[in-house]
PDB file of C-alpha atoms in Angstrom:
ATOM      1  CA  UNK J   1     -24.473 -18.193  47.254  1.00  0.00           C
ATOM      2  CA  UNK J   2     -20.776 -18.992  47.322  1.00  0.00           C
ATOM      3  CA  UNK J   3     -18.165 -20.647  49.329  1.00  0.00           C
ATOM      4  CA  UNK J   4     -15.194 -19.372  50.533  1.00  0.00           C
ATOM      5  CA  UNK J   5     -11.205 -20.159  50.045  1.00  0.00           C
ATOM      6  CA  UNK J   6      -9.477 -19.493  53.702  1.00  0.00           C
ATOM      7  CA  UNK J   7      -6.450 -18.839  52.346  1.00  0.00           C
ATOM      8  CA  UNK J   8      -7.303 -16.347  49.591  1.00  0.00           C
ATOM      9  CA  UNK J   9     -11.048 -14.983  49.970  1.00  0.00           C
ATOM     10  CA  UNK J  10     -11.731 -16.139  46.479  1.00  0.00           C
ATOM     11  CA  UNK J  11     -15.349 -17.110  45.961  1.00  0.00           C
ATOM     12  CA  UNK J  12     -16.322 -20.273  43.980  1.00  0.00           C
ATOM     13  CA  UNK J  13     -20.667 -20.867  42.999  1.00  0.00           C
ATOM     14  CA  UNK J  14     -21.841 -23.575  45.369  1.00  0.00           C
ATOM     15  CA  UNK J  15     -23.462 -25.233  42.203  1.00  0.00           C
ATOM     16  CA  UNK J  16     -19.485 -26.580  41.447  1.00  0.00           C
ATOM     17  CA  UNK J  17     -19.762 -28.327  44.516  1.00  0.00           C
ATOM     18  CA  UNK J  18     -22.776 -30.556  43.456  1.00  0.00           C
ATOM     19  CA  UNK J  19     -21.587 -34.347  42.982  1.00  0.00           C
ATOM     20  CA  UNK J  20     -19.111 -33.937  45.579  1.00  0.00           C
ATOM     21  CA  UNK J  21     -16.435 -32.234  43.334  1.00  0.00           C
ATOM     22  CA  UNK J  22     -13.629 -30.406  44.571  1.00  0.00           C
ATOM     23  CA  UNK J  23     -11.624 -26.851  43.493  1.00  0.00           C
ATOM     24  CA  UNK J  24      -8.120 -25.923  43.452  1.00  0.00           C
ATOM     25  CA  UNK J  25      -7.884 -22.330  43.869  1.00  0.00           C
ATOM     26  CA  UNK J  26      -5.409 -19.937  42.503  1.00  0.00           C
ATOM     27  CA  UNK J  27      -3.748 -20.092  45.353  1.00  0.00           C
ATOM     28  CA  UNK J  28      -3.099 -23.774  45.748  1.00  0.00           C
ATOM     29  CA  UNK J  29      -5.695 -24.759  47.890  1.00  0.00           C
ATOM     30  CA  UNK J  30      -8.635 -27.128  47.383  1.00  0.00           C
ATOM     31  CA  UNK J  31     -12.090 -26.486  48.363  1.00  0.00           C
ATOM     32  CA  UNK J  32     -14.890 -28.464  49.037  1.00  0.00           C
ATOM     33  CA  UNK J  33     -17.926 -29.060  50.783  1.00  0.00           C
ATOM     34  CA  UNK J  34     -17.423 -32.364  52.564  1.00  0.00           C
ATOM     35  CA  UNK J  35     -14.407 -31.599  55.303  1.00  0.00           C
ATOM     36  CA  UNK J  36     -15.937 -28.154  56.415  1.00  0.00           C
ATOM     37  CA  UNK J  37     -15.620 -26.137  53.102  1.00  0.00           C
ATOM     38  CA  UNK J  38     -12.021 -26.138  52.795  1.00  0.00           C
ATOM     39  CA  UNK J  39      -8.898 -28.959  52.504  1.00  0.00           C
ATOM     40  CA  UNK J  40      -5.270 -28.235  52.570  1.00  0.00           C
ATOM     41  CA  UNK J  41      -4.767 -31.124  49.930  1.00  0.00           C
ATOM     42  CA  UNK J  42      -6.825 -33.160  47.290  1.00  0.00           C
ATOM     43  CA  UNK J  43      -8.856 -36.279  48.756  1.00  0.00           C
ATOM     44  CA  UNK J  44      -7.522 -38.580  46.040  1.00  0.00           C
ATOM     45  CA  UNK J  45      -3.524 -38.952  45.944  1.00  0.00           C
ATOM     46  CA  UNK J  46      -2.797 -37.571  42.404  1.00  0.00           C
ATOM     47  CA  UNK J  47      -1.611 -39.854  40.038  1.00  0.00           C
ATOM     48  CA  UNK J  48       2.286 -39.475  40.186  1.00  0.00           C
ATOM     49  CA  UNK J  49       2.366 -40.618  43.630  1.00  0.00           C
ATOM     50  CA  UNK J  50       1.455 -44.220  43.974  1.00  0.00           C
ATOM     51  CA  UNK J  51      -0.197 -45.210  47.053  1.00  0.00           C
ATOM     52  CA  UNK J  52      -0.184 -48.993  48.486  1.00  0.00           C
ATOM     53  CA  UNK J  53      -2.598 -50.051  51.554  1.00  0.00           C
ATOM     54  CA  UNK J  54      -2.469 -52.818  53.557  1.00  0.00           C
ATOM     55  CA  UNK J  55      -5.716 -53.917  55.594  1.00  0.00           C
ATOM     56  CA  UNK J  56      -5.498 -53.676  59.314  1.00  0.00           C
ATOM     57  CA  UNK J  57      -9.185 -54.752  60.409  1.00  0.00           C
ATOM     58  CA  UNK J  58     -13.103 -53.448  60.462  1.00  0.00           C
ATOM     59  CA  UNK J  59     -14.656 -50.515  62.508  1.00  0.00           C
ATOM     60  CA  UNK J  60     -16.934 -52.920  65.144  1.00  0.00           C
ATOM     61  CA  UNK J  61     -18.734 -49.360  66.874  1.00  0.00           C
ATOM     62  CA  UNK J  62     -18.785 -45.591  65.934  1.00  0.00           C
ATOM     63  CA  UNK J  63     -19.249 -43.695  68.876  1.00  0.00           C
ATOM     64  CA  UNK J  64     -20.843 -40.562  67.235  1.00  0.00           C
ATOM     65  CA  UNK J  65     -20.735 -38.045  70.651  1.00  0.00           C
ATOM     66  CA  UNK J  66     -17.016 -38.275  70.733  1.00  0.00           C
ATOM     67  CA  UNK J  67     -16.083 -38.941  67.250  1.00  0.00           C
ATOM     68  CA  UNK J  68     -14.214 -42.085  68.016  1.00  0.00           C
ATOM     69  CA  UNK J  69     -13.748 -45.857  66.021  1.00  0.00           C
ATOM     70  CA  UNK J  70     -13.617 -48.814  67.894  1.00  0.00           C
ATOM     71  CA  UNK J  71     -11.524 -51.193  65.648  1.00  0.00           C
ATOM     72  CA  UNK J  72     -10.604 -54.778  65.332  1.00  0.00           C
ATOM     73  CA  UNK J  73      -7.004 -55.190  64.375  1.00  0.00           C
ATOM     74  CA  UNK J  74      -6.996 -58.583  62.343  1.00  0.00           C
ATOM     75  CA  UNK J  75      -3.474 -58.208  60.791  1.00  0.00           C
ATOM     76  CA  UNK J  76      -0.654 -56.006  60.701  1.00  0.00           C
ATOM     77  CA  UNK J  77       0.141 -53.051  63.479  1.00  0.00           C
ATOM     78  CA  UNK J  78      -1.432 -49.977  63.805  1.00  0.00           C
ATOM     79  CA  UNK J  79       1.008 -47.022  65.408  1.00  0.00           C
ATOM     80  CA  UNK J  80       0.676 -43.421  66.426  1.00  0.00           C
ATOM     81  CA  UNK J  81       1.723 -41.509  63.270  1.00  0.00           C
ATOM     82  CA  UNK J  82       0.735 -43.908  61.009  1.00  0.00           C
ATOM     83  CA  UNK J  83      -1.885 -42.711  58.072  1.00  0.00           C
ATOM     84  CA  UNK J  84      -5.341 -44.714  57.537  1.00  0.00           C
ATOM     85  CA  UNK J  85      -8.130 -45.383  55.214  1.00  0.00           C
ATOM     86  CA  UNK J  86     -11.508 -46.039  56.212  1.00  0.00           C
ATOM     87  CA  UNK J  87     -13.684 -47.028  53.208  1.00  0.00           C
ATOM     88  CA  UNK J  88     -17.280 -48.492  53.502  1.00  0.00           C
ATOM     89  CA  UNK J  89     -20.458 -48.323  51.573  1.00  0.00           C
ATOM     90  CA  UNK J  90     -21.190 -44.289  52.425  1.00  0.00           C
ATOM     91  CA  UNK J  91     -17.746 -43.509  54.391  1.00  0.00           C
ATOM     92  CA  UNK J  92     -14.399 -43.060  52.165  1.00  0.00           C
ATOM     93  CA  UNK J  93     -11.872 -40.745  53.774  1.00  0.00           C
ATOM     94  CA  UNK J  94      -7.927 -40.809  54.878  1.00  0.00           C
ATOM     95  CA  UNK J  95      -6.377 -39.442  57.881  1.00  0.00           C
ATOM     96  CA  UNK J  96      -3.220 -39.714  60.040  1.00  0.00           C
ATOM     97  CA  UNK J  97      -3.519 -41.288  64.122  1.00  0.00           C
ATOM     98  CA  UNK J  98      -2.919 -39.244  66.607  1.00  0.00           C
ATOM     99  CA  UNK J  99      -3.764 -40.935  69.553  1.00  0.00           C
ATOM    100  CA  UNK J 100      -5.401 -44.161  70.263  1.00  0.00           C
ATOM    101  CA  UNK J 101      -6.831 -46.536  73.485  1.00  0.00           C
ATOM    102  CA  UNK J 102      -7.149 -49.582  74.595  1.00  0.00           C
ATOM    103  CA  UNK J 103      -9.411 -49.956  77.528  1.00  0.00           C
ATOM    104  CA  UNK J 104      -9.038 -46.420  78.485  1.00  0.00           C
ATOM    105  CA  UNK J 105      -5.516 -46.503  78.187  1.00  0.00           C
ATOM    106  CA  UNK J 106      -3.436 -44.602  76.032  1.00  0.00           C
ATOM    107  CA  UNK J 107      -0.714 -47.022  73.705  1.00  0.00           C
ATOM    108  CA  UNK J 108       1.205 -46.169  71.128  1.00  0.00           C
ATOM    109  CA  UNK J 109       0.812 -49.742  68.913  1.00  0.00           C
ATOM    110  CA  UNK J 110      -1.607 -51.935  68.583  1.00  0.00           C
ATOM    111  CA  UNK J 111      -1.274 -55.377  67.452  1.00  0.00           C
ATOM    112  CA  UNK J 112      -3.557 -58.203  65.946  1.00  0.00           C
ATOM    113  CA  UNK J 113      -6.315 -59.444  68.090  1.00  0.00           C
ATOM    114  CA  UNK J 114      -6.697 -56.219  69.684  1.00  0.00           C
ATOM    115  CA  UNK J 115      -9.713 -53.948  69.901  1.00  0.00           C
ATOM    116  CA  UNK J 116      -8.374 -50.272  69.853  1.00  0.00           C
ATOM    117  CA  UNK J 117      -9.768 -46.872  69.610  1.00  0.00           C
ATOM    118  CA  UNK J 118      -9.070 -43.455  68.070  1.00  0.00           C
ATOM    119  CA  UNK J 119     -10.842 -40.153  66.818  1.00  0.00           C
ATOM    120  CA  UNK J 120     -11.656 -39.543  63.281  1.00  0.00           C
ATOM    121  CA  UNK J 121     -12.646 -36.879  61.749  1.00  0.00           C
ATOM    122  CA  UNK J 122     -15.626 -38.051  59.953  1.00  0.00           C
ATOM    123  CA  UNK J 123     -18.291 -40.356  60.514  1.00  0.00           C
ATOM    124  CA  UNK J 124     -17.457 -43.839  60.073  1.00  0.00           C
ATOM    125  CA  UNK J 125     -19.688 -47.397  60.431  1.00  0.00           C
ATOM    126  CA  UNK J 126     -19.506 -50.337  62.038  1.00  0.00           C
ATOM    127  CA  UNK J 127     -18.034 -52.851  58.975  1.00  0.00           C
ATOM    128  CA  UNK J 128     -16.235 -50.168  57.189  1.00  0.00           C
ATOM    129  CA  UNK J 129     -12.613 -51.862  56.522  1.00  0.00           C
ATOM    130  CA  UNK J 130      -9.722 -49.643  57.919  1.00  0.00           C
ATOM    131  CA  UNK J 131      -6.428 -49.813  56.002  1.00  0.00           C
ATOM    132  CA  UNK J 132      -2.907 -48.225  56.432  1.00  0.00           C
ATOM    133  CA  UNK J 133      -1.537 -46.444  54.019  1.00  0.00           C
ATOM    134  CA  UNK J 134       2.198 -47.095  53.136  1.00  0.00           C
ATOM    135  CA  UNK J 135       3.662 -44.910  50.759  1.00  0.00           C
TER     136      UNK J 135
END
């Protein structure tokens, strides 16, 4: 069985992906099993790109049917457009915040003490730590 690159159609043997490995195709795209067979960029930052993270808070609840994480902000602020990193015992992914809500109302920014909900691409768990990526 082969996993194909969506950009160029190159095939990769599925055994290359055991243990969570990803492969960079000759066309420049990254192929992995974790995010629906393809990823436009590597999941880990490259060594020449230092990334700083500030702890924002913790996931208080994950709504699996709608893919939303409720997060209690304990320090700093979170705004639409920020990039977050969610890390826990089995979770570890980075994504950009497209929209967020507080008590069903759209907001552009959340501050300390607020509980905010935002849609996420992968499964999160209660007590996962949420970091804001600062480049």
